DNA sequence: TATTGACCTCAAGTATACTTGAGGTCATAT
DNA sequence: ATATGACCTCAAGTATACTTGAGGTCAATA
């Protein structure tokens, strides 16, 4: 099965807690990489496990795969070091902080607007958010994600 | 254009700050309703503006249209009263609070894990979240996450 | 009269994040 | 010898939230 230190797609899937199809998908998206053995089967370096773990953590933080890829692509190597993880997590923490502040502000605005009837007015802060919510485009807005359980 | 007190779809779109296509979409989803004039054009009650405003606020809070619909459907009338808004906003504030707590916990875990190298370990709290929810894009499956049984 | 502009319907497209399925290969186990 | 099990590819499906486009109606206006 696994020659030496490399892992098969099934082994990675099991250890990382994701489906094989997800690994195919991530590879196709350029988030992870693999090499092939004689029989054309994927073989992974153990470092891929940390990489996948990091991807999943970022997703929990509400970061899109596209942005995660951008961040990961900025690193020199596929194998992520602890120092690099330190940098990545600091960036993502900052994004989380922003998001938390946005949601907190929204909640507080809702609090102050309860029962005031201002929803009928054009200058209600809730109806006319100053915040960065650019609701354009298709799909859901990237950083205002609901709790959608995923695989 | 608008006979008496009713609004055309274009007027509603303009005043609510959404596209006409969005109004069609919301109607098709059962979130709003309209009647038709002699020429088969939609005519809206002014109350629809508040209703749309409320829908948008809920979306900013990260609530899906499906759940928003469920909440709105629980109300007796299409025209939402201030008292009903009070109830809705209280529910949504609670959801926001949950979401904020989840994100805060994640951020704090990231803080405590920075540089600890534990990403390589199977018992890292970040890699093995107790919380089953992943913040996720408008992507996939809404309520079906078995989530990562780590090896 | 002819041409806009606003509206209508219905189908398909877009983006994200995957999953599912069909059809085929490869190596081992019975 | 054949039957699994794990793997492969590529296409299409699923779900959310809309947008875009094609083709047609209707009423006011130049």
XYZ file of C-alpha atoms (C1' of nucleotides) in Angstrom:
362
model
C 0.000 0.000 0.000
C 2.046 2.872 1.240
C 5.625 2.566 0.174
C 7.913 4.085 2.722
C 6.678 7.386 4.097
C 4.090 8.341 1.567
C 0.386 8.070 2.142
C -2.357 6.878 -0.158
C -5.406 9.014 -0.729
C -7.460 6.726 1.455
C -5.019 6.991 4.312
C -4.903 10.765 4.085
C -8.675 10.955 3.923
C -9.007 8.845 7.032
C -6.349 10.659 9.009
C -7.469 14.113 7.950
C -11.104 13.297 8.425
C -12.216 14.275 4.962
C -13.586 12.359 2.007
C -11.398 11.089 -0.770
C -13.471 13.203 -3.118
C -12.549 16.255 -1.090
C -8.878 15.504 -1.552
C -9.391 15.183 -5.289
C -11.239 18.470 -5.185
C -8.568 20.266 -3.163
C -5.911 19.009 -5.499
C -7.833 20.174 -8.512
C -8.151 23.572 -6.848
C -4.426 23.659 -6.225
C -4.710 23.570 -2.456
C -2.762 20.379 -2.014
C -0.555 18.310 -4.243
C 0.438 14.715 -4.727
C 2.678 12.603 -6.853
C 1.794 9.340 -8.546
C 3.087 5.841 -8.083
C 3.621 3.310 -10.856
C -0.072 2.495 -10.903
C -1.116 6.134 -11.261
C -2.313 6.337 -7.689
C -1.793 9.456 -5.607
C 0.916 9.439 -2.992
C 1.170 12.151 -0.378
C 3.877 13.521 1.784
C 2.982 13.480 5.481
C 3.123 17.290 5.498
C -0.140 17.274 3.622
C -1.922 16.401 6.861
C -0.927 19.639 8.517
C -1.768 21.497 5.351
C -5.249 20.038 5.281
C -5.697 20.735 8.977
C -4.821 24.351 8.350
C -7.213 24.591 5.438
C -10.015 23.252 7.599
C -9.251 25.617 10.425
C -9.347 28.553 8.037
C -12.663 27.348 6.728
C -14.052 27.278 10.227
C -13.004 30.897 10.418
C -15.177 31.563 7.394
C -12.376 32.026 4.920
C -13.032 30.928 1.359
C -10.910 28.313 -0.328
C -9.846 30.912 -2.872
C -8.431 33.158 -0.177
C -6.921 30.244 1.673
C -5.198 29.273 -1.522
C -3.853 32.782 -1.968
C -2.421 32.688 1.524
C -0.942 29.243 1.123
C 0.491 30.129 -2.260
C 2.442 32.939 -0.652
C 4.451 30.398 1.275
C 7.680 29.104 -0.234
C 7.021 25.427 0.277
C 4.128 23.041 0.401
C 5.358 21.797 3.733
C 4.184 24.411 6.200
C 6.477 25.230 9.087
C 5.408 26.269 12.536
C 6.677 29.762 11.867
C 4.566 30.005 8.755
C 1.590 28.740 10.643
C 2.226 31.494 13.161
C 1.960 34.087 10.399
C -1.082 32.549 8.792
C -2.953 32.192 12.016
C -2.191 35.781 12.949
C -3.730 36.940 9.668
C -6.748 34.771 10.147
C -7.177 35.861 13.720
C -7.267 39.441 12.520
C -9.949 38.544 10.007
C -11.883 36.769 12.709
C -11.624 39.814 14.909
C -13.025 41.973 12.147
C -15.833 39.585 11.578
C -16.607 39.364 15.259
C -16.717 43.127 15.488
C -19.050 43.386 12.540
C -21.421 40.852 14.008
C -21.235 42.444 17.421
C -22.039 45.827 15.966
C -24.981 44.356 14.127
C -26.260 42.718 17.270
C -25.941 45.928 19.241
C -27.722 47.866 16.550
C -30.513 45.360 16.656
C -30.666 45.784 20.396
C -30.940 49.533 20.199
C -33.480 49.348 17.417
C -35.852 46.903 19.017
C -39.246 48.414 19.273
C -38.155 51.810 18.138
C -40.138 51.422 14.967
C -37.363 53.008 12.995
C -37.430 50.209 10.476
C -39.920 52.321 8.661
C -37.561 55.236 8.392
C -34.957 55.823 5.781
C -32.268 56.756 8.245
C -32.405 53.684 10.417
C -28.852 52.490 10.961
C -29.943 48.894 10.541
C -31.540 49.575 7.219
C -28.650 51.646 6.012
C -25.558 49.919 7.219
C -22.349 51.852 6.956
C -20.388 48.696 7.329
C -18.433 47.010 4.647
C -21.184 44.718 3.572
C -21.058 44.923 -0.170
C -23.902 42.648 -0.953
C -23.311 42.429 -4.641
C -22.673 39.468 -6.773
C -23.899 35.981 -6.806
C -23.701 33.494 -4.068
C -23.557 34.312 -0.466
C -21.377 36.984 0.907
C -18.092 35.535 1.836
C -17.608 36.676 5.356
C -21.072 36.637 6.736
C -21.553 32.980 6.713
C -24.238 31.187 8.509
C -23.513 28.142 10.515
C -23.632 25.674 7.730
C -22.313 22.372 8.823
C -20.077 20.967 6.199
C -18.418 17.728 5.673
C -47.775 54.181 -12.242
C -48.757 53.353 -8.713
C -52.472 53.444 -8.209
C -53.294 54.651 -4.754
C -51.016 53.176 -2.108
C -49.514 50.241 -3.898
C -45.996 50.126 -5.263
C -44.702 48.709 -8.507
C -41.845 46.250 -8.499
C -39.500 48.936 -9.757
C -40.470 51.296 -6.979
C -40.016 48.659 -4.327
C -36.661 47.666 -5.771
C -35.464 51.234 -5.713
C -36.724 51.994 -2.218
C -35.537 48.708 -0.752
C -32.210 48.870 -2.541
C -32.483 45.512 -4.215
C -32.828 44.372 -7.809
C -36.138 43.650 -9.406
C -34.873 40.144 -10.009
C -34.322 39.757 -6.286
C -37.924 40.647 -5.620
C -39.057 38.088 -8.152
C -36.783 35.610 -6.448
C -38.029 36.389 -2.946
C -41.586 36.077 -4.103
C -40.898 32.757 -5.726
C -39.326 31.622 -2.461
C -42.383 32.755 -0.558
C -40.608 35.467 1.384
C -42.748 38.289 0.091
C -45.998 38.511 -1.790
C -47.709 40.760 -4.269
C -50.957 41.090 -6.103
C -51.422 41.865 -9.770
C -53.004 44.785 -11.530
C -55.061 44.575 -14.713
C -51.930 44.343 -16.805
C -50.510 41.443 -14.769
C -47.939 43.640 -13.101
C -46.998 43.172 -9.464
C -48.343 45.616 -6.936
C -47.031 45.731 -3.400
C -48.321 46.922 -0.102
C -46.025 49.439 1.583
C -45.459 46.965 4.396
C -43.307 44.952 2.039
C -40.549 47.510 2.507
C -40.198 46.736 6.187
C -40.416 43.058 5.429
C -37.590 43.282 2.932
C -35.550 45.389 5.322
C -35.957 42.714 7.959
C -34.966 39.990 5.542
C -31.796 41.866 4.659
C -30.909 42.480 8.263
C -31.279 38.794 9.007
C -29.054 37.994 6.083
C -26.392 40.289 7.438
C -26.622 38.237 10.582
C -25.787 35.196 8.498
C -29.230 33.633 8.575
C -30.274 31.666 5.526
C -33.326 32.600 3.536
C -34.849 29.251 4.415
C -34.620 29.976 8.122
C -35.742 33.557 7.644
C -38.776 32.238 5.838
C -39.537 29.856 8.675
C -39.407 32.710 11.141
C -41.503 35.018 9.003
C -44.021 32.278 8.323
C -44.603 31.946 12.043
C -46.080 35.418 12.088
C -49.820 35.833 11.585
C -49.659 38.545 8.952
C -47.441 39.660 6.121
C -47.393 43.107 7.586
C -44.857 42.926 10.401
C -45.595 44.879 13.541
C -43.053 46.467 15.798
C -43.860 43.913 18.464
C -43.187 41.077 16.031
C -39.965 42.704 14.998
C -39.008 42.799 18.655
C -39.441 39.038 18.880
C -37.653 38.309 15.636
C -34.720 40.497 16.460
C -34.395 38.916 19.883
C -34.141 35.493 18.272
C -31.634 36.668 15.753
C -29.604 38.442 18.374
C -29.348 35.182 20.236
C -28.135 33.474 17.092
C -25.632 36.221 16.551
C -24.402 35.814 20.077
C -23.869 32.123 19.492
C -22.044 32.774 16.298
C -19.881 35.419 17.902
C -18.988 33.055 20.694
C -18.051 30.336 18.269
C -15.801 32.637 16.312
C -14.281 34.066 19.447
C -13.513 30.607 20.736
C -11.880 29.721 17.459
C -9.787 32.865 17.521
C -8.697 32.211 21.065
C -7.797 28.651 20.243
C -5.722 29.887 17.375
C -4.017 32.301 19.709
C -3.121 29.621 22.187
C -1.965 27.293 19.463
C 0.279 29.676 17.609
C 3.693 28.264 17.439
C 2.973 25.375 19.678
C 3.405 22.999 16.806
C 0.510 20.964 17.987
C -0.990 20.952 14.537
C 0.964 17.810 14.077
C -0.687 16.114 16.988
C -3.921 14.269 16.986
C -5.184 15.899 20.140
C -4.812 19.516 19.095
C -8.038 21.316 19.983
C -7.927 23.225 16.728
C -7.710 20.080 14.686
C -10.341 18.364 16.713
C -13.001 20.923 17.315
C -15.696 19.983 19.770
C -17.938 22.347 17.983
C -19.452 20.634 15.061
C -20.106 23.721 13.002
C -17.892 24.921 10.302
C -18.276 28.383 9.051
C -18.707 27.886 5.450
C -19.341 29.634 2.247
C -22.592 29.495 0.519
C -21.375 26.157 -0.462
C -22.773 22.848 0.176
C -24.920 20.737 2.370
C -26.957 22.685 4.828
C -27.574 20.385 7.704
C -25.669 17.232 7.220
C -22.315 17.253 8.811
C -20.923 14.186 10.413
C -17.557 15.933 10.564
C -14.139 14.565 10.843
C -13.659 11.503 12.864
C -9.946 11.904 13.282
C -8.101 8.685 13.080
C -47.381 55.046 -35.850
C -43.322 53.655 -33.934
C -40.436 53.396 -30.177
C -39.194 53.374 -25.666
C -39.444 51.905 -20.760
C -41.225 49.028 -17.375
C -42.969 44.714 -16.693
C -43.781 39.497 -17.398
C -42.184 34.330 -17.638
C -39.093 30.741 -17.648
C -34.605 28.730 -18.394
C -30.034 28.859 -17.707
C -25.821 30.866 -15.818
C -22.561 32.149 -11.770
C -20.023 31.269 -7.625
C -18.750 28.254 -3.627
C -17.809 23.759 -1.943
C -18.251 19.543 -2.455
C -20.643 14.796 -3.534
C -22.309 11.214 -6.505
C -22.182 8.295 -10.303
C -20.630 5.926 -14.376
C -17.153 3.378 -16.389
C -12.451 1.549 -16.134
C -7.631 0.015 -13.972
C -4.705 -2.563 -10.705
C -3.216 -5.722 -7.187
C -4.401 -8.959 -4.010
C -7.296 -12.563 -1.970
C -10.073 -16.748 -2.487
C -9.930 -17.518 -12.525
C -12.578 -14.229 -10.643
C -14.045 -11.293 -7.330
C -13.145 -7.688 -4.151
C -11.332 -3.239 -2.606
C -8.938 0.815 -3.463
C -7.923 3.847 -6.871
C -8.537 6.657 -11.375
C -11.107 10.248 -14.563
C -14.583 13.182 -15.887
C -19.319 14.759 -15.890
C -23.127 16.018 -13.570
C -25.732 16.820 -9.348
C -26.770 19.489 -4.853
C -27.538 23.579 -2.176
C -27.686 28.722 -1.530
C -28.653 33.127 -3.446
C -29.185 35.455 -6.949
C -28.323 37.351 -11.950
C -28.688 37.261 -16.901
C -30.887 36.499 -21.088
C -34.367 35.430 -24.484
C -38.755 36.388 -26.076
C -43.155 38.779 -25.378
C -46.854 42.272 -23.342
C -48.544 46.890 -22.232
C -48.972 51.848 -21.848
C -47.319 56.369 -22.446
C -44.744 59.319 -25.531
C -42.261 61.477 -29.698
